PDB file of C-alpha atoms in Angstrom:
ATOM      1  CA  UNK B   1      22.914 -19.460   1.070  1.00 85.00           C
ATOM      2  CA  UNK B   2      19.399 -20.762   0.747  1.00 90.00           C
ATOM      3  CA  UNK B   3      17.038 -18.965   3.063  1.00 94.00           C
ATOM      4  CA  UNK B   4      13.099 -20.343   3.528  1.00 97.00           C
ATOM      5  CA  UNK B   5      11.195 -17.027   3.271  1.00 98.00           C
ATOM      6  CA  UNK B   6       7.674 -16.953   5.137  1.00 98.00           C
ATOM      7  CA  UNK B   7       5.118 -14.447   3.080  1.00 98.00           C
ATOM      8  CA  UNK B   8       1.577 -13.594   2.662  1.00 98.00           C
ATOM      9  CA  UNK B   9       0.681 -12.056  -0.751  1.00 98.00           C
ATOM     10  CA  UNK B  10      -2.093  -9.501  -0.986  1.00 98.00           C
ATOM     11  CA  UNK B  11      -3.658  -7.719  -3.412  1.00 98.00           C
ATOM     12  CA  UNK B  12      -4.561  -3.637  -3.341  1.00 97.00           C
ATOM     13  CA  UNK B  13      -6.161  -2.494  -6.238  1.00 93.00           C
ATOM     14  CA  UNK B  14      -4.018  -4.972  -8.089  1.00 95.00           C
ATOM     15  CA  UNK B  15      -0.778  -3.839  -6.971  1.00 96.00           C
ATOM     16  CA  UNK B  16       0.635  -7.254  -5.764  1.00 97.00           C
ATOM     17  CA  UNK B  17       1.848  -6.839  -2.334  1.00 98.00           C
ATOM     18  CA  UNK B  18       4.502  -9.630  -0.821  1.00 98.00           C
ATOM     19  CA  UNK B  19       4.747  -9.007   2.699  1.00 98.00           C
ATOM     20  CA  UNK B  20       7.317 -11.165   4.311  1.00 98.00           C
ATOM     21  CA  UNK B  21       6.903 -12.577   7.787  1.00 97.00           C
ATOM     22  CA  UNK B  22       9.665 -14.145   8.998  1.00 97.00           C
ATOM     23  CA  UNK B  23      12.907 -12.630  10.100  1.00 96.00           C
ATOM     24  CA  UNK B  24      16.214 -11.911   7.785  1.00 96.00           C
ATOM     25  CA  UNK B  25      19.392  -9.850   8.049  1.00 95.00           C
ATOM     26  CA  UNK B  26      18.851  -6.092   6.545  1.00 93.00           C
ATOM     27  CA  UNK B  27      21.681  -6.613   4.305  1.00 93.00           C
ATOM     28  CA  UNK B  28      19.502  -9.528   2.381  1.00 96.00           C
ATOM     29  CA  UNK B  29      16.422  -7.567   2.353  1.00 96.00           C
ATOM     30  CA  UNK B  30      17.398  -6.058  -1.100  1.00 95.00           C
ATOM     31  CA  UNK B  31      18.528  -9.909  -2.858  1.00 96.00           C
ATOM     32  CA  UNK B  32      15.410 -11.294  -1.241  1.00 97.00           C
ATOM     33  CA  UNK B  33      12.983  -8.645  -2.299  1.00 96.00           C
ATOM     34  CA  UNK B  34      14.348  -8.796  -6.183  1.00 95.00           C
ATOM     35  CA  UNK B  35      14.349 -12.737  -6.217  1.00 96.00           C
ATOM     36  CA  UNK B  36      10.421 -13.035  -5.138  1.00 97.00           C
ATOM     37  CA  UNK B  37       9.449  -9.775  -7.502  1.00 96.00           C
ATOM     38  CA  UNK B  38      10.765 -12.093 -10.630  1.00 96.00           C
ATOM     39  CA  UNK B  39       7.992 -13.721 -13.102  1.00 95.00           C
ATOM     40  CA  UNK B  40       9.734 -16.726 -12.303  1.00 96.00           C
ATOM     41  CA  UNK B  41       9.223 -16.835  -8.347  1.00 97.00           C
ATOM     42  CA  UNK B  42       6.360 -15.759  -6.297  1.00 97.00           C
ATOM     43  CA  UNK B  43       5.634 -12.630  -8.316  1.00 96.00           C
ATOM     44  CA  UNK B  44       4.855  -8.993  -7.745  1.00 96.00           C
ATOM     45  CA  UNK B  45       5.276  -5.239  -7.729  1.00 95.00           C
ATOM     46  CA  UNK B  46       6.748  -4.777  -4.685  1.00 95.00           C
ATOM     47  CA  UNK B  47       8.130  -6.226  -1.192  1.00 97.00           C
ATOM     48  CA  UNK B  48       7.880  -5.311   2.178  1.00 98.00           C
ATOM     49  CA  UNK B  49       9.357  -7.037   5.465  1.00 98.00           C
ATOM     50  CA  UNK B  50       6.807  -6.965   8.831  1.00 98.00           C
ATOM     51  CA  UNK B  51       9.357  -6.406  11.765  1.00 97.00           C
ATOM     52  CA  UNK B  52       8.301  -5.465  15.880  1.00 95.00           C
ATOM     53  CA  UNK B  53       7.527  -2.145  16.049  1.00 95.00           C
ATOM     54  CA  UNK B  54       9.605   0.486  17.672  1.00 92.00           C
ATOM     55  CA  UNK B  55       6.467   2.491  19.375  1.00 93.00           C
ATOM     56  CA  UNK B  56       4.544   1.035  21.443  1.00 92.00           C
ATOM     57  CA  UNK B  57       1.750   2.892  20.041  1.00 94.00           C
ATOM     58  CA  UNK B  58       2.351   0.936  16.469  1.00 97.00           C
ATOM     59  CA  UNK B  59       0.195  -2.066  15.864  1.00 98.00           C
ATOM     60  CA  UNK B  60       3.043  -3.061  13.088  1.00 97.00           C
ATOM     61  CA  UNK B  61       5.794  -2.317  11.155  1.00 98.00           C
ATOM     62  CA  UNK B  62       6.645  -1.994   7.840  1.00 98.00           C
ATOM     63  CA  UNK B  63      10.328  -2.111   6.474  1.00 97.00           C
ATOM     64  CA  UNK B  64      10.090  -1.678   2.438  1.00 96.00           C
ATOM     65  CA  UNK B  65      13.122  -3.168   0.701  1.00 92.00           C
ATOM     66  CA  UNK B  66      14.189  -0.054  -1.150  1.00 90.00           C
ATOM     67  CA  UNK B  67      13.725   1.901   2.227  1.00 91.00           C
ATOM     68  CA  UNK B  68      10.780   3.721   0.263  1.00 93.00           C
ATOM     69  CA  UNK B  69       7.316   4.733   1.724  1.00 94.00           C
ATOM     70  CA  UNK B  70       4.460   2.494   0.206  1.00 96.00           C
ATOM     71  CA  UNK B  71       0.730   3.713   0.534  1.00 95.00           C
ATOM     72  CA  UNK B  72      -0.663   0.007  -0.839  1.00 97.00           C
ATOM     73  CA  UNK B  73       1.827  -2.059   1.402  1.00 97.00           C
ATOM     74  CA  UNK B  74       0.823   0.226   4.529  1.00 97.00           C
ATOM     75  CA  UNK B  75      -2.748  -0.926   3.803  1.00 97.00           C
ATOM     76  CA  UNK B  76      -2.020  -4.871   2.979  1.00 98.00           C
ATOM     77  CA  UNK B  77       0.063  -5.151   6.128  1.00 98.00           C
ATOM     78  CA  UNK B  78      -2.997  -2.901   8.155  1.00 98.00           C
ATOM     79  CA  UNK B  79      -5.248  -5.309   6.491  1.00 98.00           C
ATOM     80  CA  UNK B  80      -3.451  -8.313   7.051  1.00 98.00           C
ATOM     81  CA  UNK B  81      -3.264  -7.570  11.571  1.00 98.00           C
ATOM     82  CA  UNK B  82      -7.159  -6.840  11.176  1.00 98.00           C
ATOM     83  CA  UNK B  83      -7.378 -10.705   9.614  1.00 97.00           C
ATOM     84  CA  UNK B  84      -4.965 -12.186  12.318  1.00 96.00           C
ATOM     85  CA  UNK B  85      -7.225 -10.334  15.006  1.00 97.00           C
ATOM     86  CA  UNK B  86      -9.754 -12.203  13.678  1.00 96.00           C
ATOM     87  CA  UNK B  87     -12.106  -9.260  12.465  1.00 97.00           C
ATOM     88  CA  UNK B  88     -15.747 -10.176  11.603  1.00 95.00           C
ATOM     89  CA  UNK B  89     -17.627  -9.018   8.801  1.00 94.00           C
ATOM     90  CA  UNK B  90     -18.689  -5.252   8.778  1.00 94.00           C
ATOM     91  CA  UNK B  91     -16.538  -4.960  11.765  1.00 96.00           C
ATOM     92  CA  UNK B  92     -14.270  -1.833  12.099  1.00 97.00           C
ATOM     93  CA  UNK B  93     -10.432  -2.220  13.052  1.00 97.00           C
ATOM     94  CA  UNK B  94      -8.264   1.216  13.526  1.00 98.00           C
ATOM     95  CA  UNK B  95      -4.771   0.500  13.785  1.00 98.00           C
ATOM     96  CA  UNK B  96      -1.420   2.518  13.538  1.00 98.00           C
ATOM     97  CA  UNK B  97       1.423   1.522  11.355  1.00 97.00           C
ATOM     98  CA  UNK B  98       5.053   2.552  11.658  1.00 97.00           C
ATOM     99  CA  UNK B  99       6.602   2.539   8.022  1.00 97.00           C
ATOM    100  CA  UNK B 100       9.971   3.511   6.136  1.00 96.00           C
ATOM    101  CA  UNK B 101       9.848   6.259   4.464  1.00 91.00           C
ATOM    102  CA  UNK B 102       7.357   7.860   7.010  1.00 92.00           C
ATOM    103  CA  UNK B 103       8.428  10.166  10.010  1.00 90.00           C
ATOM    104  CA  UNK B 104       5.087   9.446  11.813  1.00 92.00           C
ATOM    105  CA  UNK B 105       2.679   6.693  12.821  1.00 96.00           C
ATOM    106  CA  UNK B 106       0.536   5.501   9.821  1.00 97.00           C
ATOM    107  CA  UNK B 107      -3.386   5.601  11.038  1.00 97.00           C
ATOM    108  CA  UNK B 108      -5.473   3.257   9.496  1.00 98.00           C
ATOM    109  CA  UNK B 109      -9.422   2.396   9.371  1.00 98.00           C
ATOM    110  CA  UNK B 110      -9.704  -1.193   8.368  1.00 98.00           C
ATOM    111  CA  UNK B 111     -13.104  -3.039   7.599  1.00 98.00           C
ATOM    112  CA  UNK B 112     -13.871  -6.001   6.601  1.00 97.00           C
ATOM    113  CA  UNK B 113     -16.545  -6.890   3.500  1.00 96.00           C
ATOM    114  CA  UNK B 114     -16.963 -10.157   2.648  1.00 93.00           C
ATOM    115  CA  UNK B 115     -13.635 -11.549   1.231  1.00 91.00           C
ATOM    116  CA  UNK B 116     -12.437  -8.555   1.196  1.00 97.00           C
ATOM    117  CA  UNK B 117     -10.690  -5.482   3.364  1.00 98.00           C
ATOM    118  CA  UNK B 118     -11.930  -2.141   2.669  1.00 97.00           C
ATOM    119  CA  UNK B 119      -9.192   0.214   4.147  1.00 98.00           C
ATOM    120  CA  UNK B 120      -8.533   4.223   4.735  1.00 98.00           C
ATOM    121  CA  UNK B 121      -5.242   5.371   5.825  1.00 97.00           C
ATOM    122  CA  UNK B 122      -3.609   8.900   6.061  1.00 96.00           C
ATOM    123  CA  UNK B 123      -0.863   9.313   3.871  1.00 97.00           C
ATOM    124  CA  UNK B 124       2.556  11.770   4.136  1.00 94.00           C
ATOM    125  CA  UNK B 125       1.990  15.430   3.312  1.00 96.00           C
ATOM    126  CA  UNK B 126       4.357  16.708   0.664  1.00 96.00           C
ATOM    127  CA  UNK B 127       6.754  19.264   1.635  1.00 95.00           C
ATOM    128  CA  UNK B 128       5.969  21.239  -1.631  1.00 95.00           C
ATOM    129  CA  UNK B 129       3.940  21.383  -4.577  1.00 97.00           C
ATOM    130  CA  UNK B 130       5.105  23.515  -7.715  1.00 96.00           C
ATOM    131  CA  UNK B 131       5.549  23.316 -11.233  1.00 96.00           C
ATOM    132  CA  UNK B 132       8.276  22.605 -13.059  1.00 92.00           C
ATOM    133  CA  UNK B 133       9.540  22.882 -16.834  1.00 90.00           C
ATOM    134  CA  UNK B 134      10.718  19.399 -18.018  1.00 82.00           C
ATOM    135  CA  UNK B 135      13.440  18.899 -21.216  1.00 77.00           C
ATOM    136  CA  UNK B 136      12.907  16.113 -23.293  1.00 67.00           C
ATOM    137  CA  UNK B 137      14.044  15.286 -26.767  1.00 67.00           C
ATOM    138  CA  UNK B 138      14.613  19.241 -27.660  1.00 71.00           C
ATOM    139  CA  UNK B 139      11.159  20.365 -26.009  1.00 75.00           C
ATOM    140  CA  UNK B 140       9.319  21.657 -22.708  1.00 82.00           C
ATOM    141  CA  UNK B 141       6.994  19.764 -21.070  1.00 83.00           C
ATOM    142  CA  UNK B 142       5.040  21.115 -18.368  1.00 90.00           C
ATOM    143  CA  UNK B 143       4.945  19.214 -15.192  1.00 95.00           C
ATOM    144  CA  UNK B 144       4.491  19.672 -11.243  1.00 97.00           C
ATOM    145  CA  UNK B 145       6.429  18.220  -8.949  1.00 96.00           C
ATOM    146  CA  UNK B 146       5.497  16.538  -5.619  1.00 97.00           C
ATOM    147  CA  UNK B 147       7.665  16.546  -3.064  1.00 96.00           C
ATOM    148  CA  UNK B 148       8.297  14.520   0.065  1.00 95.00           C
ATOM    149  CA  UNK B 149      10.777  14.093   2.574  1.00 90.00           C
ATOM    150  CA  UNK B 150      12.555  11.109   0.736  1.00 90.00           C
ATOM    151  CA  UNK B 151      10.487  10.713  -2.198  1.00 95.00           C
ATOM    152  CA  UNK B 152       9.226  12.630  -5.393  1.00 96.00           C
ATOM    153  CA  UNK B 153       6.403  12.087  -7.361  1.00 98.00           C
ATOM    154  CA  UNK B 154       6.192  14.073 -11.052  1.00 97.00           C
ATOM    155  CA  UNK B 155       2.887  14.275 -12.010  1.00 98.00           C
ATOM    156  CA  UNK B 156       2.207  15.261 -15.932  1.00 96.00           C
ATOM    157  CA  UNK B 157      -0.973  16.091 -17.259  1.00 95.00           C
ATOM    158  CA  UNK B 158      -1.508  14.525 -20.452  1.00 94.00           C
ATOM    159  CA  UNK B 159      -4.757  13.585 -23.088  1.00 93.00           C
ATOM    160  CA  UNK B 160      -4.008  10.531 -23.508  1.00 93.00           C
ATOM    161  CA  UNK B 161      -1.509   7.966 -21.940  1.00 95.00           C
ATOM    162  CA  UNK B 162       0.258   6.235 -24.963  1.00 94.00           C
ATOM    163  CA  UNK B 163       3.593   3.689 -25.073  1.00 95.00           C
ATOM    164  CA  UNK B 164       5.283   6.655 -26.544  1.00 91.00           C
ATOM    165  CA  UNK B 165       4.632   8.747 -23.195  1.00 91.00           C
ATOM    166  CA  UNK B 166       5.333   6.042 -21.014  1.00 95.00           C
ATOM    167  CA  UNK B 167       8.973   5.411 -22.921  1.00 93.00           C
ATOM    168  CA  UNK B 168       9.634   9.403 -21.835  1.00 91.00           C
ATOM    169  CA  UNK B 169       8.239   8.678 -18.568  1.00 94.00           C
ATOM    170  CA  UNK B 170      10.839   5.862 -18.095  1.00 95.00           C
ATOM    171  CA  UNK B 171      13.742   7.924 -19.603  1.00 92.00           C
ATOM    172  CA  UNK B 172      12.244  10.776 -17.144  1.00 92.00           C
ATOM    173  CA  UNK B 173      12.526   8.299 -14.057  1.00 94.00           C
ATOM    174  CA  UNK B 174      16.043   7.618 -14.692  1.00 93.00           C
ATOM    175  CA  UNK B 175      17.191  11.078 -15.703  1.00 89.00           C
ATOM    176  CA  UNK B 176      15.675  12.538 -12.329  1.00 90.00           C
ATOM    177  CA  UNK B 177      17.990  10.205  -9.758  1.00 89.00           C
ATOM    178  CA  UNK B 178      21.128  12.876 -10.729  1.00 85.00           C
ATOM    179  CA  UNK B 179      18.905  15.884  -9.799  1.00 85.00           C
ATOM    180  CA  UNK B 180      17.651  14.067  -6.642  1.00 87.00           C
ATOM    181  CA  UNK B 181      20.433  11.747  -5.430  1.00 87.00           C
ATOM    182  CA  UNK B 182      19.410  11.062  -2.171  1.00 85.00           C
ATOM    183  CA  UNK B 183      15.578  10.080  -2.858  1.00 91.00           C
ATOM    184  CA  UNK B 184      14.481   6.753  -1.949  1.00 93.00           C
ATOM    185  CA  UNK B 185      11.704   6.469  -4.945  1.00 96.00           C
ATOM    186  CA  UNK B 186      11.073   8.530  -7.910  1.00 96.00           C
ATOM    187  CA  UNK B 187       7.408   8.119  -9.225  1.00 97.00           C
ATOM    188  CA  UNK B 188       6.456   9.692 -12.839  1.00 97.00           C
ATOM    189  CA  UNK B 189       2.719   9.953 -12.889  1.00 98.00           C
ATOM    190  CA  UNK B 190       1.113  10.271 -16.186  1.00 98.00           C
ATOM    191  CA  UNK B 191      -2.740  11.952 -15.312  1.00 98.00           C
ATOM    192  CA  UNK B 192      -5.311  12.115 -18.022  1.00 97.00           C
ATOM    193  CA  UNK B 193      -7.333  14.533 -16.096  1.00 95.00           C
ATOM    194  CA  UNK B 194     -11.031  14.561 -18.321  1.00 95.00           C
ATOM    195  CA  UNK B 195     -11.697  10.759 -17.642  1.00 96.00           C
ATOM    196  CA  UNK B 196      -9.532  10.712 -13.530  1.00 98.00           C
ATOM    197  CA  UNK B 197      -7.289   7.994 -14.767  1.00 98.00           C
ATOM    198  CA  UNK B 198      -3.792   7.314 -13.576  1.00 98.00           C
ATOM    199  CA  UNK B 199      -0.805   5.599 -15.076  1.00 98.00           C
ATOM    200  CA  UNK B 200       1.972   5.077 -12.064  1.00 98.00           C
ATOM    201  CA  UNK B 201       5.627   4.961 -12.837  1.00 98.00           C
ATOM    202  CA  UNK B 202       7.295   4.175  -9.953  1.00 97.00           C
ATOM    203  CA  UNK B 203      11.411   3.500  -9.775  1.00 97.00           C
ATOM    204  CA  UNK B 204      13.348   2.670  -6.965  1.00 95.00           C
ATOM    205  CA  UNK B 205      17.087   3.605  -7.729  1.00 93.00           C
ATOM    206  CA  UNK B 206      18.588   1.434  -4.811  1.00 90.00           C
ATOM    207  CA  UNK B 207      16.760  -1.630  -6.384  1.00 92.00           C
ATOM    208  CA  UNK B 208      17.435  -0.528  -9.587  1.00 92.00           C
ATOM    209  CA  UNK B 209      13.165  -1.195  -9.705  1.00 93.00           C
ATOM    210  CA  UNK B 210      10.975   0.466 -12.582  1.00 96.00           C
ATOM    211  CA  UNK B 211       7.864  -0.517 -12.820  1.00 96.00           C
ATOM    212  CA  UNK B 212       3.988   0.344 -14.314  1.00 97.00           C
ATOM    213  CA  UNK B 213       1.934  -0.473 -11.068  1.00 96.00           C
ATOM    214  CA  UNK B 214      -1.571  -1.484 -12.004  1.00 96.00           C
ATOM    215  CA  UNK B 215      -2.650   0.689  -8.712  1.00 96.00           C
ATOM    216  CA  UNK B 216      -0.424   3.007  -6.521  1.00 97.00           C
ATOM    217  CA  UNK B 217      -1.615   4.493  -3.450  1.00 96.00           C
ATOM    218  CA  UNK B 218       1.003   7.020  -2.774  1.00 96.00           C
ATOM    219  CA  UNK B 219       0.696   8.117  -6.597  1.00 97.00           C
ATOM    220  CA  UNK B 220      -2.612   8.344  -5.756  1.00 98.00           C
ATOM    221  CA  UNK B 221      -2.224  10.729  -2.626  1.00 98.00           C
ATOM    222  CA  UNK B 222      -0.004  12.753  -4.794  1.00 98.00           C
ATOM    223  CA  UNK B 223      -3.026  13.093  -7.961  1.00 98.00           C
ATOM    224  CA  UNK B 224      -4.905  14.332  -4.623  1.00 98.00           C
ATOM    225  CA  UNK B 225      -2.522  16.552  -3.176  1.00 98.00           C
ATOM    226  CA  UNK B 226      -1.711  18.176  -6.619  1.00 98.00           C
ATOM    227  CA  UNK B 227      -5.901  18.633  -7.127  1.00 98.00           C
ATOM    228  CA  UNK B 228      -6.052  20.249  -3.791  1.00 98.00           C
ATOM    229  CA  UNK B 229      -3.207  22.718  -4.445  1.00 97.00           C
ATOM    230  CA  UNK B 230      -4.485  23.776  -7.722  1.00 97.00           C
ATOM    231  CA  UNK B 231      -8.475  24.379  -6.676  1.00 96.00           C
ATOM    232  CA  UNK B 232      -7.555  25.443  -3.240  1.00 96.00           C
ATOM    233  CA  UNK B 233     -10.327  23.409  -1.017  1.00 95.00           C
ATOM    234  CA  UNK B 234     -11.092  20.795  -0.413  1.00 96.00           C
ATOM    235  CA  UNK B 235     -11.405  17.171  -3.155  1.00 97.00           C
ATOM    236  CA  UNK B 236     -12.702  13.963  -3.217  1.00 98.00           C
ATOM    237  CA  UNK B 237     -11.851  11.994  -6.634  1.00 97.00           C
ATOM    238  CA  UNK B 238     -12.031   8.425  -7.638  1.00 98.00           C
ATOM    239  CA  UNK B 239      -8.858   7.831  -9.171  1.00 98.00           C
ATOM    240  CA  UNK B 240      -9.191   4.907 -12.278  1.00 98.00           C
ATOM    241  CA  UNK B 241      -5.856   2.868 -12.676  1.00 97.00           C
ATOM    242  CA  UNK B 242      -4.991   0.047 -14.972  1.00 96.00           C
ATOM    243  CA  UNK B 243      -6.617  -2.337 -11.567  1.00 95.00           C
ATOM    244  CA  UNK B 244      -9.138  -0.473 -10.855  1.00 96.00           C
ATOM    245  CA  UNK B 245      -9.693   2.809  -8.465  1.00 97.00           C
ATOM    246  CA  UNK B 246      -8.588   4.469  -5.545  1.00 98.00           C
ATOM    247  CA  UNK B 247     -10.136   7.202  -3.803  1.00 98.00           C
ATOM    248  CA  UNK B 248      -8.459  10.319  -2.657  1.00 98.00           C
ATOM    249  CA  UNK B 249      -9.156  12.588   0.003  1.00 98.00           C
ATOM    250  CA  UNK B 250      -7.432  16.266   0.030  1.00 97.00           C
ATOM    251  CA  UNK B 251      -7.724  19.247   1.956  1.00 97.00           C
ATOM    252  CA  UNK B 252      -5.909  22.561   1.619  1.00 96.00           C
ATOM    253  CA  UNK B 253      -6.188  25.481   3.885  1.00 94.00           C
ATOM    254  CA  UNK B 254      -3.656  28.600   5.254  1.00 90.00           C
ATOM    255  CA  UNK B 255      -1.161  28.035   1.934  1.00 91.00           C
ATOM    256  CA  UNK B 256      -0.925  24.227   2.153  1.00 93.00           C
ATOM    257  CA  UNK B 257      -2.180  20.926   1.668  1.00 97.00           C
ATOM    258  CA  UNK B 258      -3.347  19.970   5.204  1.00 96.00           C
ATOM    259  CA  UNK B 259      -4.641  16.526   5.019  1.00 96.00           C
ATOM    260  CA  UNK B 260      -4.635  13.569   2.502  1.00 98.00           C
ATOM    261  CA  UNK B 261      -6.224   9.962   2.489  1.00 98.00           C
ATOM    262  CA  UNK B 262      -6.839   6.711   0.255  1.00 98.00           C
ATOM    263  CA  UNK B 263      -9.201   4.234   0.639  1.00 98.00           C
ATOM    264  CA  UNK B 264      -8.941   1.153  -1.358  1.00 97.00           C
ATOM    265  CA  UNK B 265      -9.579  -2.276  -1.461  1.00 97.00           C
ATOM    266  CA  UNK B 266      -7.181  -5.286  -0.311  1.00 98.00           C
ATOM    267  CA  UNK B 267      -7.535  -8.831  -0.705  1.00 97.00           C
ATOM    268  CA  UNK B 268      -5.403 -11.425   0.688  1.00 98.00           C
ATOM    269  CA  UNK B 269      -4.601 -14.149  -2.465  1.00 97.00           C
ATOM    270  CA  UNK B 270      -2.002 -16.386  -0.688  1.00 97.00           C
ATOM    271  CA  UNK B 271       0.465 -17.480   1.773  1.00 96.00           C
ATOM    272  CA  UNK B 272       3.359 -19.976   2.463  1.00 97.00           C
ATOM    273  CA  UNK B 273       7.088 -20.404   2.075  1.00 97.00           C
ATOM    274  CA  UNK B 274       9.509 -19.447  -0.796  1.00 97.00           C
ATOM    275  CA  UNK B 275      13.173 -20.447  -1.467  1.00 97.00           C
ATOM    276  CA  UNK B 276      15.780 -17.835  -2.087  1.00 96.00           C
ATOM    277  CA  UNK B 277      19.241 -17.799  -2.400  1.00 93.00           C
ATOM    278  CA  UNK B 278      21.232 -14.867  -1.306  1.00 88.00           C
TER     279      UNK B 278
END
């Protein structure tokens, strides 16, 4: 069946963002989310669907189509409410987002520059940070491990991201959904710490997904999270990614990480119908 698909496409850091407006059965979320992703349809890294929020404290909600928390979407969709509200330039929107993937309301600081949002949200805490001893091809790589209620990021410090290292990080990916069956997104995230850059792997095993995002916000949060553990106070660090950067905001105090934020930049780049067939 042919279903007309209402979307606005958005841009965070480069990490194209389809957000889909109109209304669809759950069960075609998954058909409908692959379809626009393809190089031969609208185009992008991910897909989320904008549904009526549950609490009536939410400004929005976000369903993603892999049932996966998204740091970038969160901010496209927070950015996207400021620009139907009509927010004026240097003007200052706070809004709360309810999300999958997420257990609480999303808080968001959304301001508008020029063509341009500027936006600040508070991101999931991991349940634990530790390291972890990798196999691969006969040898030990050292790694740490970020983990979140139904999500894991893997976060591998490395001198210099190369297509040889990304091929492990892909085999990596894949080899990780036996170990962690029930996880909603598996995220391998190569770190060259001397120059802060980031190259994000993220997988979604229910969409059978893989892909190099040109910016990721949760990946991001989880660079931050990881720096916070390891110096034990408090970081701010521009993170570079193939689109450009993302800051991170950590804090760790009694044992834990605390508190963690991204800021980043979102641009709305179009808007209109597709055509799928699910």
């Amino acid at each position: 069946m042919k279903q007309e698909v209402e979307f606005i496409k958005l841009s965070p850091t480069q990490n194209m963002t389809i957000l889909v407006k109109s209304h669809h059965f759950n069960g075609d979320y998954q058909q409908i989310a692959l379809k626009m992703m393809a190089y031969d349809h609208v185009y992008a890294e991910q897909v989320g669907f904008i549904k009526e929020p549950k609490d009536g404290n939410a400004d929005g909600h976000l369903q993603m189509a892999g049932n996966e928390f998204c740091g970038n979407a969160c901010m496209s969709l927070a950015a996207f409410i400021a620009h139907q509200r009509g927010i004026e330039e240097n003007g200052i929107s706070h809004l709360s987002i309810e999300a999958s993937g997420a257990e609480e309301l999303i808080a968001c600081q959304v301001r508008k520059v020029e063509d341009d949002y500027k936006c600040r949200i508070a991101m999931p805490l991991p349940k634990r940070i530790e390291p972890r001893v990798i196999e691969y091809e006969n040898t030990y790589v050292h790694a740490y491990s970020v983990e979140y209620e139904d999500f894991l990021h893997i976060v591998l410090e490395v001198d210099e991201v190369d297509e040889e290292m990304k091929t492990a990080a892909e085999v990596l990916a894949r080899s990780l959904e036996e170990s962690f069956p029930e996880t909603t997104l598996i995220g391998v995230l190569l770190y060259e710490k001397v120059r802060s850059y980031l190259a994000p792997l993220i997988y979604i095993p229910k969409l059978n997904s893989m892909v190099w995002e040109r910016g990721c916000g949760s990946g991001t949060a989880s660079i931050g999270a990881y720096l916070a553990f390891l110096s034990k106070q408090k970081i701010s660090a521009e993170i570079k990614q193939p689109g450009g950067g993302i800051r991170v905001f950590g804090k760790y105090e009694n044992g834990f990480v605390s508190h963690v934020q991204i800021e980043g930049t979102v641009r709305i780049v179009a808007q209109g119908k597709a055509f799928v067939t699910v």
